[in-house]
mmCIF file of C-alpha atoms in Angstrom:
data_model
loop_
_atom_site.group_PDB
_atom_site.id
_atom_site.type_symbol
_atom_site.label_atom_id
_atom_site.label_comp_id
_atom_site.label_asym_id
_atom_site.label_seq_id
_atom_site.Cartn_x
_atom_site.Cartn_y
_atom_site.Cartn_z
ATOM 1 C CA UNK A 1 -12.194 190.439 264.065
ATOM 2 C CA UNK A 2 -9.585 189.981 261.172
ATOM 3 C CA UNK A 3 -6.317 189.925 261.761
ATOM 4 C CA UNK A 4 -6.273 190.017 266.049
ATOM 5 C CA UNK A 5 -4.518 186.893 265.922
ATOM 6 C CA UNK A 6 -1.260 185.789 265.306
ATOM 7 C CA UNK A 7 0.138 182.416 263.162
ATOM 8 C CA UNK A 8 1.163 179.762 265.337
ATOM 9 C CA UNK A 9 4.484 180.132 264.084
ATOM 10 C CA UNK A 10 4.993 183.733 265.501
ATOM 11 C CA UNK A 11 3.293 182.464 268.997
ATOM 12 C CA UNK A 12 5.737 179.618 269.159
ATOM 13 C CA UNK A 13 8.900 182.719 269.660
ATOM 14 C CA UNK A 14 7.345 183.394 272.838
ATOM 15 C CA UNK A 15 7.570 179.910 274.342
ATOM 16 C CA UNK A 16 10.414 178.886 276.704
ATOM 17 C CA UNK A 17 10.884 182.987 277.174
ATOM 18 C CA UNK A 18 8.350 183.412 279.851
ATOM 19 C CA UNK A 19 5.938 185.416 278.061
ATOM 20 C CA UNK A 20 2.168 185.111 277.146
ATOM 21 C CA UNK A 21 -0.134 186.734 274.608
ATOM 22 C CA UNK A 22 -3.432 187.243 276.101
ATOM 23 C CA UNK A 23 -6.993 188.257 274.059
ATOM 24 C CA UNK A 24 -8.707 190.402 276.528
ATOM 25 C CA UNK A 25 -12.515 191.400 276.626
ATOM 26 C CA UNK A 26 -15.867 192.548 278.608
ATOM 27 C CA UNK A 27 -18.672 190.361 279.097
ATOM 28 C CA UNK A 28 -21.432 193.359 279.807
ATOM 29 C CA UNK A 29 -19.354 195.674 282.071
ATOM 30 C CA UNK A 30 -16.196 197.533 281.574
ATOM 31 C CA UNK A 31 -14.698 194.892 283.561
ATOM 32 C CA UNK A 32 -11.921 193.537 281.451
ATOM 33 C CA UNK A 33 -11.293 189.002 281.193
ATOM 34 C CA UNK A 34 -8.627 187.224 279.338
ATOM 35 C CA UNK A 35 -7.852 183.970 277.768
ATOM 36 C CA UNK A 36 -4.296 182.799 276.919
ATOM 37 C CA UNK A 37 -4.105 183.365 272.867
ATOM 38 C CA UNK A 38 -2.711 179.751 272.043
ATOM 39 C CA UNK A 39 -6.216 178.465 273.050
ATOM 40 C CA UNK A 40 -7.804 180.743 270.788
ATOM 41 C CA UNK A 41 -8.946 180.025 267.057
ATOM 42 C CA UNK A 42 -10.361 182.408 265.871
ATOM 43 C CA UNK A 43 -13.067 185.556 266.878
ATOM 44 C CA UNK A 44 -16.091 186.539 265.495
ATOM 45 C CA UNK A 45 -19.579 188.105 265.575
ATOM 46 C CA UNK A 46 -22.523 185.525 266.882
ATOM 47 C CA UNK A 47 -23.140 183.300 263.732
ATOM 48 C CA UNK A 48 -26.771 181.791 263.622
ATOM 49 C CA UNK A 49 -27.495 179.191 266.590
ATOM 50 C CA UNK A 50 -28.949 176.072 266.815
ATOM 51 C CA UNK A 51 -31.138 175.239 270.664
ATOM 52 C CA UNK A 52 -29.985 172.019 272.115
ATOM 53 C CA UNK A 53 -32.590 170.743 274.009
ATOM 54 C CA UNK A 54 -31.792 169.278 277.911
ATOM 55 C CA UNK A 55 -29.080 170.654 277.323
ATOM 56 C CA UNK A 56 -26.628 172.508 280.203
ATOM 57 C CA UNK A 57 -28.246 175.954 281.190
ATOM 58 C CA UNK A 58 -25.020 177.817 280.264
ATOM 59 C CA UNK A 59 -24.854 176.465 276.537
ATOM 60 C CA UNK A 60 -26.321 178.949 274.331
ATOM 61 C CA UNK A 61 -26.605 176.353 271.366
ATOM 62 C CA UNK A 62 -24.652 175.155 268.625
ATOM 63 C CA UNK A 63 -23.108 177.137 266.209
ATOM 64 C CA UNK A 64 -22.009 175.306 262.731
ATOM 65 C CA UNK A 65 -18.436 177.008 261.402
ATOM 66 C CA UNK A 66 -17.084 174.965 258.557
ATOM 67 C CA UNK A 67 -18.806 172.130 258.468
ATOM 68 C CA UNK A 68 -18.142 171.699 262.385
ATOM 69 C CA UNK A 69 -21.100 171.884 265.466
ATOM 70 C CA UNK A 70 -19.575 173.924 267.985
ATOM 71 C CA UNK A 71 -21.463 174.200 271.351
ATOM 72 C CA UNK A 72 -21.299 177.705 272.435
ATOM 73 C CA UNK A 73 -20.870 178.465 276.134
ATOM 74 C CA UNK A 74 -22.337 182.119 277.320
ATOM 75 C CA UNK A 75 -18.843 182.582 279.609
ATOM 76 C CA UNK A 76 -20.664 185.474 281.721
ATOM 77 C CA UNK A 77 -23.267 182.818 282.981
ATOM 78 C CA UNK A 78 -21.110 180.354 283.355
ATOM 79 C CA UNK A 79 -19.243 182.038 285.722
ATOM 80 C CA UNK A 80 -22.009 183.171 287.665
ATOM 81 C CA UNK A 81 -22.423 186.626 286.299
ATOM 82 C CA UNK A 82 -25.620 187.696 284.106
ATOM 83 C CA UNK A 83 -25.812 186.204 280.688
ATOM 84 C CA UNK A 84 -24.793 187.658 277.819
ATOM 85 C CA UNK A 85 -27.889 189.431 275.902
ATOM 86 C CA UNK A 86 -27.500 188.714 272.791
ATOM 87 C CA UNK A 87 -30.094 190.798 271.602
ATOM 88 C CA UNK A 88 -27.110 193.204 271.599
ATOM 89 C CA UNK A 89 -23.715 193.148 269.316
ATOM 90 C CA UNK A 90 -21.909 190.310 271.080
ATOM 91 C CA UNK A 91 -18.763 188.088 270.113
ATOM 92 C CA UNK A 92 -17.922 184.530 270.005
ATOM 93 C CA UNK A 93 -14.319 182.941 270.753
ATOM 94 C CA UNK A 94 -13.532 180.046 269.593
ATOM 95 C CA UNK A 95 -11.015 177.861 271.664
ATOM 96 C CA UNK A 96 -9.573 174.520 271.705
ATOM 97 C CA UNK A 97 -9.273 173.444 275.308
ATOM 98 C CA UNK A 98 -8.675 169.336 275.982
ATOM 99 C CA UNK A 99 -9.089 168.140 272.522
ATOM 100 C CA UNK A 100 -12.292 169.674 271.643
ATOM 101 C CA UNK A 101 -13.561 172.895 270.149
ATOM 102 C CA UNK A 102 -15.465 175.226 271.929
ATOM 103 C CA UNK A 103 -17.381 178.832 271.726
ATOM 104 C CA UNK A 104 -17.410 181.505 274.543
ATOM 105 C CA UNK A 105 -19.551 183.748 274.226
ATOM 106 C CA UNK A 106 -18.697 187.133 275.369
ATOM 107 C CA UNK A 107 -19.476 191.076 274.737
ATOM 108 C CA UNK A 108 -16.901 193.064 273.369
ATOM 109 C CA UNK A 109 -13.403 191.749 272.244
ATOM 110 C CA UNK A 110 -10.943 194.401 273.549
ATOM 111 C CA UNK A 111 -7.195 193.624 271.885
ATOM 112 C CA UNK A 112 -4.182 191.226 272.253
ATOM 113 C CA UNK A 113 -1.410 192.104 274.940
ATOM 114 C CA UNK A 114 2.268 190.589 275.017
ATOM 115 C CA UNK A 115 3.338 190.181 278.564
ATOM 116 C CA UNK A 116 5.598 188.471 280.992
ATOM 117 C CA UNK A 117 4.611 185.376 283.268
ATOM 118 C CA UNK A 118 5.966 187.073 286.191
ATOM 119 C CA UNK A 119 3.606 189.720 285.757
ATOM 120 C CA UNK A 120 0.447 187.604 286.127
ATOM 121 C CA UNK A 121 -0.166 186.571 289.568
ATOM 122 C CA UNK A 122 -2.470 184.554 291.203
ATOM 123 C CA UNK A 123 -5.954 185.178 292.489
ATOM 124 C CA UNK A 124 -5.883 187.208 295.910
ATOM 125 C CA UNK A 125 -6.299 184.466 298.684
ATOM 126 C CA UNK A 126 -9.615 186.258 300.074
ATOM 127 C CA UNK A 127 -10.915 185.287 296.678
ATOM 128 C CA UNK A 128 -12.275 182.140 298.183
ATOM 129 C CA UNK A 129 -13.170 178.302 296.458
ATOM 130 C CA UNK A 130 -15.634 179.171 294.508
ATOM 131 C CA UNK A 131 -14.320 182.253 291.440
ATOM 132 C CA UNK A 132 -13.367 181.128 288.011
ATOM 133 C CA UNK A 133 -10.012 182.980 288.356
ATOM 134 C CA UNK A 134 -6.707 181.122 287.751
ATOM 135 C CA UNK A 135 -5.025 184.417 287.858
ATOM 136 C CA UNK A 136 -4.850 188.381 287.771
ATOM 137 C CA UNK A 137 -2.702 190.985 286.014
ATOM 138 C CA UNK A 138 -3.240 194.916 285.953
ATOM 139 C CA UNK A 139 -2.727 197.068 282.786
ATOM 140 C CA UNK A 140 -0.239 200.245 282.745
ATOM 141 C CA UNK A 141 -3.396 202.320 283.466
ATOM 142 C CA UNK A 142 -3.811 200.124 287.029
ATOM 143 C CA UNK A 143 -7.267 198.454 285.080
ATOM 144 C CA UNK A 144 -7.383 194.677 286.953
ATOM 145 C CA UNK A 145 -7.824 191.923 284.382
ATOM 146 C CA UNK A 146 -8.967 188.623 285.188
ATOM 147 C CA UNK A 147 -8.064 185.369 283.470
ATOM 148 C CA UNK A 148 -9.930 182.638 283.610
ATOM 149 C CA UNK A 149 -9.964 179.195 284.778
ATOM 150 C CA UNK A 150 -11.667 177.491 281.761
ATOM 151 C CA UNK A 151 -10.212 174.282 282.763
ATOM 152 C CA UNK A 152 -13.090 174.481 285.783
ATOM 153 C CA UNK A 153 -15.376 176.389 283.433
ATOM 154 C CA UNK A 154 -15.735 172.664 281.380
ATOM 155 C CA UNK A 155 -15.627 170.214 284.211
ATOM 156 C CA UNK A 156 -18.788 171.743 285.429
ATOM 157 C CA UNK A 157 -20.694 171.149 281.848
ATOM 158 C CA UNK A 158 -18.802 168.084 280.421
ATOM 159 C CA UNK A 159 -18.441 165.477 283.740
ATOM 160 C CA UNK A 160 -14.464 164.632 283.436
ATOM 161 C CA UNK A 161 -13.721 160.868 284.414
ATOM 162 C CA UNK A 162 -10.801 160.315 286.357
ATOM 163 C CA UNK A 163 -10.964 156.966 286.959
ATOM 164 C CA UNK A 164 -8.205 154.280 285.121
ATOM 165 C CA UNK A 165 -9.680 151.907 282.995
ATOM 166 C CA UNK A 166 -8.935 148.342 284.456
ATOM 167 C CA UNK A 167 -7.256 147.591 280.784
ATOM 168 C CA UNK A 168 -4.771 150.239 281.441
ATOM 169 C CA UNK A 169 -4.021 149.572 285.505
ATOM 170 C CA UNK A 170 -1.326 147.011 286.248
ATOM 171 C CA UNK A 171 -1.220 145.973 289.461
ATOM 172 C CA UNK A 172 1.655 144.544 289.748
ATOM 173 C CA UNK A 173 3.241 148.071 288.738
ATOM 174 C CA UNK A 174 1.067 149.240 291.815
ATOM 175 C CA UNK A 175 2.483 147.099 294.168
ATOM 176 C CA UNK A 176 5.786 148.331 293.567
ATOM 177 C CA UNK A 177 5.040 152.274 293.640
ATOM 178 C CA UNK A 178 4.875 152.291 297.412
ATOM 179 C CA UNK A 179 7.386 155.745 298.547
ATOM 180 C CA UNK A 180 7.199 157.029 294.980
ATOM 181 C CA UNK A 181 6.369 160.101 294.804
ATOM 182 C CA UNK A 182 5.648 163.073 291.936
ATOM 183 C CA UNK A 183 5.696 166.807 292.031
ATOM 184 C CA UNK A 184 2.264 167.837 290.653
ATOM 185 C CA UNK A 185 2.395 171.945 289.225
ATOM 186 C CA UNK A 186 -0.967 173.531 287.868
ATOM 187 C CA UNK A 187 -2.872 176.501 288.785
ATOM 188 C CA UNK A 188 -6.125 174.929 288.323
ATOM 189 C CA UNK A 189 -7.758 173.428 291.317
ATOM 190 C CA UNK A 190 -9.803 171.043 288.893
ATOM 191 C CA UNK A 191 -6.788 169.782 286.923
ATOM 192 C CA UNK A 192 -4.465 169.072 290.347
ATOM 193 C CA UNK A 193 -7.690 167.563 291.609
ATOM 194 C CA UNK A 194 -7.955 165.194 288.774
ATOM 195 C CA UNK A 195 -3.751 164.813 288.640
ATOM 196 C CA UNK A 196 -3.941 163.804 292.262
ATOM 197 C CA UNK A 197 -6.671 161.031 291.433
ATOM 198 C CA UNK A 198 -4.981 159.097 289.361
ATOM 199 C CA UNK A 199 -1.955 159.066 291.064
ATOM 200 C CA UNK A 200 -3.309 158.316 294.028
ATOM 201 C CA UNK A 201 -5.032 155.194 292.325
ATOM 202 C CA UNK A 202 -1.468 154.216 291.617
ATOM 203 C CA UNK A 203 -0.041 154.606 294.721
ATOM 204 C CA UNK A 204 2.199 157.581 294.550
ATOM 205 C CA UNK A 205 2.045 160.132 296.875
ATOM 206 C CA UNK A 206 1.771 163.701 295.517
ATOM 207 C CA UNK A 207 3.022 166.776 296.361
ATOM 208 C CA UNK A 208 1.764 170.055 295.115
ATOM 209 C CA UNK A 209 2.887 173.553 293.719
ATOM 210 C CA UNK A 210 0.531 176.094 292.054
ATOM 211 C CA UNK A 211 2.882 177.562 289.584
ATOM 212 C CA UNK A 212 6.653 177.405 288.023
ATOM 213 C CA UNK A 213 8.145 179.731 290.483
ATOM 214 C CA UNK A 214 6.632 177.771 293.650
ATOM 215 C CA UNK A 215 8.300 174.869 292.009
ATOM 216 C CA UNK A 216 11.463 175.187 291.326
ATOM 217 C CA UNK A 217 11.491 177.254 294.057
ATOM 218 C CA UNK A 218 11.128 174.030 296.106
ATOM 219 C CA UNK A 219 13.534 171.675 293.936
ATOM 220 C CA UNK A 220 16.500 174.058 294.688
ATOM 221 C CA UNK A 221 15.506 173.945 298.440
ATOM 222 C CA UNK A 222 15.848 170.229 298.205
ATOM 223 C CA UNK A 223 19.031 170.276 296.372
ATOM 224 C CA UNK A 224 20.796 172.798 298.781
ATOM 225 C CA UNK A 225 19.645 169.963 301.406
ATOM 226 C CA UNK A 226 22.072 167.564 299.985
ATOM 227 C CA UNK A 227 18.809 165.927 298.509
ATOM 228 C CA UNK A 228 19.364 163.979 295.362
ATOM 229 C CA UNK A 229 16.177 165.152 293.575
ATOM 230 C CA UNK A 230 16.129 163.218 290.472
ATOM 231 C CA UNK A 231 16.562 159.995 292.752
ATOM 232 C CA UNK A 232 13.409 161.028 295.430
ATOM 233 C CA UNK A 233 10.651 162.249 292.684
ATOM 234 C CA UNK A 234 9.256 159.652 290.075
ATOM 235 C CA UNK A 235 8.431 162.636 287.801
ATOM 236 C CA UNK A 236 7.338 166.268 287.491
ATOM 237 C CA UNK A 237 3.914 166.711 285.862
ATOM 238 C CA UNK A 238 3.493 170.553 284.997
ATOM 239 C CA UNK A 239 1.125 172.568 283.271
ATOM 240 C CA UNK A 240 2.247 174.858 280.507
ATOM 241 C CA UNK A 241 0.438 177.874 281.256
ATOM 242 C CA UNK A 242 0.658 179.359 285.453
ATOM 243 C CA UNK A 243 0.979 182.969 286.893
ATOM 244 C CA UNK A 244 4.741 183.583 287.431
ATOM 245 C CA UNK A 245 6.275 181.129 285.365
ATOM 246 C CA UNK A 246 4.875 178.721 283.092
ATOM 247 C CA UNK A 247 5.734 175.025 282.429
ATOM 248 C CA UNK A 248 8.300 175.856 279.674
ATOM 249 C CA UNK A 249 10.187 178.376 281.972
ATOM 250 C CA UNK A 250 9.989 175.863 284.529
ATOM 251 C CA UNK A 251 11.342 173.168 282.142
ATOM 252 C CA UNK A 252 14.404 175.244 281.115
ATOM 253 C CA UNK A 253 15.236 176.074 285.102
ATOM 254 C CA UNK A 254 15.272 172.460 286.035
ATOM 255 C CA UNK A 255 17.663 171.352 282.758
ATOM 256 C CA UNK A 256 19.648 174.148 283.647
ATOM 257 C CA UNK A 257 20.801 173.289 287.143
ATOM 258 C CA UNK A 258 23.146 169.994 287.098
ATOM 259 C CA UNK A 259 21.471 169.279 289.853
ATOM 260 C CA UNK A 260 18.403 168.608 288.790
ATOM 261 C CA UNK A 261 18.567 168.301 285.197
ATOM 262 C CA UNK A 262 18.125 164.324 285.155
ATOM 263 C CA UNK A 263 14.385 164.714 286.071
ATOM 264 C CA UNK A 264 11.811 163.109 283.972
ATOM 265 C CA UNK A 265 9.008 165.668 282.866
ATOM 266 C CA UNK A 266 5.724 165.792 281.680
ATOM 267 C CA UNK A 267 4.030 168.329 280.336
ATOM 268 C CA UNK A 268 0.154 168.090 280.546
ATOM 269 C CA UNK A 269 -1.978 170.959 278.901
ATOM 270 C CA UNK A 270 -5.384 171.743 277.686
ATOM 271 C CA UNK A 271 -3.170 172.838 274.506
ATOM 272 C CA UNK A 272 -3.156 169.756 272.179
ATOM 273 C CA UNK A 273 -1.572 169.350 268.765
ATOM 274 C CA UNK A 274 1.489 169.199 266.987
ATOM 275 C CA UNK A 275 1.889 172.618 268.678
ATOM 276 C CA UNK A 276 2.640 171.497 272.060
ATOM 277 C CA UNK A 277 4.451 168.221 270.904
ATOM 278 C CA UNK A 278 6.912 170.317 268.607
ATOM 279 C CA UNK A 279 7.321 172.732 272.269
ATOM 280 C CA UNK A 280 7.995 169.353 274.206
ATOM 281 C CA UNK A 281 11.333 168.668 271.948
ATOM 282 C CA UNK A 282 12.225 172.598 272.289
ATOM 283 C CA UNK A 283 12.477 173.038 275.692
ATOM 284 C CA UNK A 284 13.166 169.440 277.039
ATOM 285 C CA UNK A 285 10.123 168.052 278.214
ATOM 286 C CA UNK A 286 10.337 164.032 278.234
ATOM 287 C CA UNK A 287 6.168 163.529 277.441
ATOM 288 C CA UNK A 288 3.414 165.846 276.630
ATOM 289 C CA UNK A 289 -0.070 164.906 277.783
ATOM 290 C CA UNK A 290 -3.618 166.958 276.957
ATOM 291 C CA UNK A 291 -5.481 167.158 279.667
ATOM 292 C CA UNK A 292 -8.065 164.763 281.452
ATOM 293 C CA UNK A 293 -7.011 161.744 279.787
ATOM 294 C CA UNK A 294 -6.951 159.563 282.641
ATOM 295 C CA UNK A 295 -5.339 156.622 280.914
ATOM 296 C CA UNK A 296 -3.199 158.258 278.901
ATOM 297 C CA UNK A 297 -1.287 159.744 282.369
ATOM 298 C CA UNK A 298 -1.611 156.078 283.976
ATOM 299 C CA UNK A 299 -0.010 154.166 280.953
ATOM 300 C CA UNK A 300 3.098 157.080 281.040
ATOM 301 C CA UNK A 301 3.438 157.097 284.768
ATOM 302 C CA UNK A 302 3.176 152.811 284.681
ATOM 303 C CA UNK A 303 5.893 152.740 281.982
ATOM 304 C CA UNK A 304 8.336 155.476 283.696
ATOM 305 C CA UNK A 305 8.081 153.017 286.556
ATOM 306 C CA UNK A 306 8.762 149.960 284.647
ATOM 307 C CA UNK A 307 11.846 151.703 283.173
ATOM 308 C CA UNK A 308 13.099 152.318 286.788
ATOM 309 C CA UNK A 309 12.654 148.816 287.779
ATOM 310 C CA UNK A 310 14.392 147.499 285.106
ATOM 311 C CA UNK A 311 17.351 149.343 285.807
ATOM 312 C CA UNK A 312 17.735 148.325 289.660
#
């Protein structure tokens, strides 16, 4: 499909703005899905696979594109719908999630919409534990599309550790974390899950919001309690993309308000790249993180705390 997608230079105009671009298509229904756009490479028709044997039921195979093995994922299956048949005209996305390089396979790709953040909302609660949904939009015609939670998609093929690697832990910075305590904002269940863990191993107690709004939603509560917010949270750790308002949005707010400007941030994404480190210097994050890198989060959290210490 030449041409659906745009340079990363024209993407980068909608960050810090609120807005999203996001590739929609069907798996076998008329049901429309959608991934965010930054996490997509490139489309195309199935190429040629490659079995992978003992490998996870939901991998198709391996498809080679430039020199590079990509494992392809059949996203219908995965997600507990039928497979894809792919004895029929089928597509293949491929998307860069967490440092790595993947292939979804899907049906039909439909087109690219622009929208706002505050138009994408989250799954309905009655939804239960157990969709792939990290959020829901509808069209002008009223058609419901869901986007998915890829992020969950992974961790159930590639095991995610979460654990610090004794190298990395200091315990005497553990000792001392004892009332800290960080504001944790994600959509994903799987990626607060794994957020929580290692903070948790380092003594900090977490608190939890599911997107931007929710969050500085509750910052501005605490200010207008008298509470000195930059003084009472360690850090805010924030995902870039969440229904209502994304990381960057939520970035902006907080440097906007006096009172809470002085917060230390961390943005930690699935996106990876110069592309999200170039977005941390434009809208005022302090660190940028990809995602699942246990020790990576440990070793910025350990330092931010050293930093405090040494100014007391």
């Amino acid at each position: 499909m030449a041409g659906i997608l745009d340079t990363v230079d024209q993407r980068t105009q909608l960050v810090g703005e609120n807005r999203l671009e996001l590739l929609m298509f069907k798996m076998q229904s008329r049901q429309l899905f959608a991934l965010n756009v930054f996490k997509v490479q490139e489309v195309m028709q199935l190429p040629k696979l490659t079995k992978m044997p003992q490998s996870h039921p939901v991998v198709c195979g391996v498809a080679s594109l430039r020199g590079q093995a990509v494992t392809v994922i059949d996203l219908s299956a995965a997600i507990g719908m039928k497979p894809i048949d792919t004895t029929k005209p089928c597509n293949l996305i491929v998307t860069e999630y967490n440092r790595s390089v993947q292939g979804f396979l899907v049906g039909s790709v439909d087109r690219i919409i622009n929208l706002s953040w505050n138009l994408i909302m989250p799954p309905p609660a009655t939804a239960g534990r157990g969709h792939y949904l990290t959020a829901v939009t509808r069209l002008e015609d009223n058609q419901l599309v869901e986007i998915i939670d890829v992020e969950k998609v992974l961790a159930e093929i590639v095991s995610y550790n979460s654990e610090i690697s004794a190298e990395v832990l200091d315990k005497d910075i553990v000792a001392m974390t004892s009332g800290m305590k960080v504001l944790v904002v994600d959509d994903s269940t799987t990626a607060r899950a794994q957020t929580e863990g290692i903070l948790t191993a380092l003594g900090i107690e977490v608190i939890e919001a599911t997107d931007g709004a929710r969050a500085i939603q509750m910052l501005k509560t605490w200010a207008d309690k008298g509470h000195k917010v930059p003084d009472e949270l360690l850090m805010v750790i924030t995902d870039a993309e969440m229904p209502e308002m994304d990381g960057y949005r939520l970035t902006r707010e907080i440097r906007e308000d006096p009172r809470l400007k002085d917060l230390y941030i961390v943005l930690n994404t699935s996106l990876s790249g110069s592309f999200n480190e170039s977005m941390v210097q434009k809208v005022g994050c302090d660190k940028f993180i990809s995602k699942f890198q246990p020790d990576v989060m440990a070793a910025i959290v350990q330092d931010r705390v050293r930093d405090l210490l040494a100014r007391d």
